Amino acid sequence: MPRSEKARAEPANRTRLSRTTILNEALRLVDREGPAGLTMRALGNALGVEAMSLYHHVRDKEELLGGLSEIMVGGLPKASPDRPWQDAVRTFANGIRRIALRHPAAFQLVGMRPLATDAVLRPVGTLLNRLCQAGLTPQASVAAYRLVASFARGFALAEIAGFTLGDSAPDGVPATAELAPFTAALSARNQDAFRAALEIIVDGIAAQTSP
């Protein structure tokens, strides 16, 4: 494109850009190309603009990654306030896992980033308040939230990468005699294993609530 035409086209393209448009395209790009494929140049190409145009909406790559966290957290389902607090915990944990499995590459990229904006902290505040209403102190509520979040994120990341502890050796024989009694449990579907572990956590939190 001649320089004069490029100069005229760039402002027109820029007007249709927005932070949300950029973040949604960044998520699609990571889903398609993997974490290494997310560069400002590649994102600009996907949007049909020069990479420099993106900096009018996202300050740098770090802000772009923070925005990806916002987009993904925005997909967390909201537990009904009329349901027991246990359902809020289950909804929160299952929501993290579902998002991770829907966007595995993006979750590997930003899933363990600190939550630092109002948008990503809102679901956390909701869960903390539900835990307090159940009878936990603020300190215990934070501890319970951190346990649930760490479990869900860690399980999802292990699930994406492949669990290091398999159910059997290549020939179908348990890797060690010590594992033999656990073969059936180790071969359980991931969803069943996740649900069983989450219920242990829910029971533990319940033991800390006021009668």
Coordinates of C-alpha atoms in Angstrom, one line a residue:
M1 CA 0.0 0.0 0.0
P2 CA 1.4 3.5 -0.9
R3 CA 2.4 5.5 2.1
S4 CA -0.4 8.1 1.6
E5 CA -3.1 5.4 1.4
K6 CA -1.7 3.7 4.5
A7 CA -1.8 7.0 6.4
R8 CA -5.4 7.5 5.5
A9 CA -6.4 3.8 6.3
E10 CA -4.8 3.7 9.7
P11 CA -7.0 6.3 11.5
A12 CA -10.1 4.6 10.0
N13 CA -9.0 1.2 11.4
R14 CA -8.1 2.7 14.7
T15 CA -11.6 4.1 15.3
R16 CA -13.0 0.6 15.2
L17 CA -10.5 -0.7 17.7
S18 CA -11.4 -0.9 21.4
R19 CA -9.8 -2.6 24.4
T20 CA -12.5 -5.3 24.4
T21 CA -12.1 -6.0 20.7
I22 CA -8.3 -6.3 21.2
L23 CA -8.6 -8.6 24.2
N24 CA -11.2 -10.9 22.5
E25 CA -8.9 -11.2 19.4
A26 CA -5.9 -11.8 21.7
L27 CA -7.8 -14.7 23.3
R28 CA -8.7 -16.2 19.8
L29 CA -5.1 -15.8 18.7
V30 CA -3.7 -17.7 21.8
D31 CA -6.4 -20.4 21.3
R32 CA -5.2 -20.8 17.7
E33 CA -1.5 -20.2 17.9
G34 CA -0.6 -21.0 21.5
P35 CA 1.1 -18.7 24.1
A36 CA 4.2 -18.1 21.9
G37 CA 1.9 -16.8 19.1
L38 CA 0.8 -13.8 21.1
T39 CA 2.8 -10.8 20.0
M40 CA 1.7 -7.3 19.4
R41 CA 2.7 -7.6 15.7
A42 CA 0.7 -10.9 15.3
L43 CA -2.3 -9.3 17.1
G44 CA -2.2 -6.3 14.9
N45 CA -2.1 -8.5 11.8
A46 CA -5.1 -10.4 13.1
L47 CA -7.0 -7.2 13.6
G48 CA -5.8 -5.7 10.3
V49 CA -3.9 -2.8 11.8
E50 CA -0.4 -1.8 12.6
A51 CA 0.9 -3.0 16.0
M52 CA 1.5 0.5 17.1
S53 CA -2.3 1.2 17.0
L54 CA -2.8 -1.3 19.8
Y55 CA -0.9 0.9 22.2
H56 CA -3.7 3.4 22.2
H57 CA -5.8 0.8 24.0
V58 CA -3.4 -1.4 25.9
R59 CA -0.2 0.1 27.4
D60 CA 2.0 -2.9 26.9
K61 CA 2.2 -6.7 26.8
E62 CA 1.8 -6.9 30.5
E63 CA -1.5 -5.0 30.4
L64 CA -2.6 -7.2 27.5
L65 CA -2.0 -10.3 29.7
G66 CA -3.9 -8.7 32.6
G67 CA -6.8 -8.0 30.2
L68 CA -6.8 -11.7 29.1
S69 CA -7.3 -12.6 32.8
E70 CA -10.3 -10.2 32.9
I71 CA -11.9 -11.8 29.8
M72 CA -11.5 -15.3 31.2
V73 CA -12.7 -14.5 34.7
G74 CA -15.6 -12.7 33.1
G75 CA -16.7 -16.2 31.9
L76 CA -17.1 -17.5 35.5
P77 CA -20.6 -18.6 36.2
K78 CA -22.4 -16.8 39.0
A79 CA -23.8 -18.8 41.9
S80 CA -27.3 -18.0 42.9
P81 CA -27.5 -16.1 46.2
D82 CA -30.5 -18.3 47.1
R83 CA -28.4 -21.4 47.0
P84 CA -26.2 -22.7 49.9
W85 CA -22.7 -21.4 50.2
Q86 CA -21.4 -24.9 49.3
D87 CA -22.9 -24.3 45.8
A88 CA -21.0 -21.0 45.5
V89 CA -17.7 -22.8 46.2
R90 CA -18.5 -25.6 43.8
T91 CA -19.6 -23.1 41.1
F92 CA -16.5 -21.1 41.5
A93 CA -14.1 -24.1 41.4
N94 CA -15.9 -25.8 38.5
G95 CA -16.0 -22.4 36.6
I96 CA -12.2 -22.1 36.8
R97 CA -11.7 -25.6 35.5
R98 CA -14.2 -25.1 32.6
I99 CA -12.5 -21.9 31.5
A100 CA -9.1 -23.7 31.7
L101 CA -10.3 -26.6 29.5
R102 CA -12.0 -24.2 27.1
H103 CA -8.9 -22.0 26.7
P104 CA -6.0 -24.3 27.7
A105 CA -3.2 -22.2 26.1
A106 CA -4.5 -19.0 27.5
F107 CA -4.9 -20.5 30.9
Q108 CA -1.3 -21.7 30.9
L109 CA -0.3 -18.2 30.0
V110 CA -2.3 -16.2 32.6
G111 CA -4.0 -18.7 34.9
M112 CA -1.5 -18.2 37.7
R113 CA -1.2 -14.5 37.4
P114 CA -2.1 -12.4 40.5
L115 CA -5.6 -11.0 40.4
A116 CA -5.2 -7.2 40.5
T117 CA -8.1 -5.4 38.9
D118 CA -11.7 -4.8 40.0
A119 CA -13.0 -6.9 37.2
V120 CA -11.1 -10.1 38.2
L121 CA -11.5 -9.5 41.9
R122 CA -15.3 -9.2 41.8
P123 CA -16.0 -12.9 41.8
V124 CA -13.5 -13.3 44.6
G125 CA -15.4 -10.7 46.7
T126 CA -18.7 -12.5 46.0
L127 CA -17.3 -15.8 47.2
L128 CA -15.6 -14.3 50.3
N129 CA -18.9 -12.7 51.3
R130 CA -20.8 -16.0 50.9
L131 CA -18.2 -17.7 53.1
C132 CA -18.5 -15.0 55.8
Q133 CA -22.3 -15.4 55.7
A134 CA -21.8 -19.1 56.3
G135 CA -20.1 -18.2 59.6
L136 CA -16.4 -18.0 58.8
T137 CA -14.3 -15.2 60.0
P138 CA -12.8 -12.9 57.3
Q139 CA -9.4 -14.6 57.9
A140 CA -10.9 -18.1 57.5
S141 CA -12.9 -17.0 54.5
V142 CA -9.7 -15.8 52.7
A143 CA -7.9 -19.0 53.6
A144 CA -10.8 -21.1 52.3
Y145 CA -11.0 -19.0 49.1
R146 CA -7.2 -19.4 48.5
L147 CA -7.5 -23.2 49.1
V148 CA -10.4 -23.5 46.6
A149 CA -8.7 -21.3 44.0
S150 CA -5.3 -23.0 44.3
F151 CA -6.9 -26.4 44.0
A152 CA -9.0 -25.6 40.9
R153 CA -6.2 -23.8 39.1
G154 CA -3.6 -26.4 40.0
F155 CA -5.8 -29.3 39.0
A156 CA -6.7 -27.6 35.7
L157 CA -3.1 -26.9 34.9
A158 CA -2.1 -30.5 35.7
E159 CA -5.0 -31.8 33.6
I160 CA -3.9 -29.6 30.6
A161 CA -0.3 -30.7 30.9
G162 CA -1.1 -34.4 31.7
F163 CA -0.9 -35.7 35.2
T164 CA 2.5 -36.8 36.2
L165 CA 1.2 -39.8 38.1
G166 CA -0.4 -42.2 35.6
D167 CA -2.7 -45.0 36.5
S168 CA -0.4 -47.7 35.1
A169 CA 2.8 -48.5 33.3
P170 CA 2.7 -49.0 29.5
D171 CA 2.1 -52.7 29.8
G172 CA -1.0 -52.1 32.0
V173 CA 0.8 -53.2 35.2
P174 CA 0.7 -50.7 38.1
A175 CA 4.0 -48.8 38.2
T176 CA 4.7 -50.0 41.8
A177 CA 3.2 -52.4 44.2
E178 CA 2.3 -49.5 46.4
L179 CA 0.0 -48.1 43.7
A180 CA -1.8 -51.4 43.1
P181 CA -4.6 -50.7 45.6
F182 CA -5.2 -47.3 43.9
T183 CA -5.3 -48.4 40.3
A184 CA -9.1 -48.0 40.0
A185 CA -9.1 -44.6 41.6
L186 CA -6.2 -43.4 39.5
S187 CA -8.0 -44.4 36.3
A188 CA -11.2 -42.5 37.2
R189 CA -12.3 -39.8 34.9
N190 CA -10.8 -36.4 35.6
Q191 CA -14.2 -34.9 36.2
D192 CA -15.0 -37.5 38.9
A193 CA -11.6 -37.0 40.5
F194 CA -12.1 -33.3 40.5
R195 CA -15.5 -33.6 42.1
A196 CA -14.3 -36.0 44.8
A197 CA -11.4 -33.8 45.8
L198 CA -13.6 -30.7 45.8
E199 CA -16.1 -32.3 48.1
I200 CA -13.2 -33.1 50.6
I201 CA -12.4 -29.3 50.5
V202 CA -16.1 -28.3 50.9
D203 CA -16.4 -30.7 53.9
G204 CA -13.3 -29.2 55.5
I205 CA -14.7 -25.7 55.1
A206 CA -18.0 -26.8 56.6
A207 CA -16.2 -28.0 59.7
Q208 CA -14.9 -24.4 60.2
T209 CA -18.3 -22.7 59.9
S210 CA -20.5 -21.7 62.9
P211 CA -23.1 -24.3 63.8

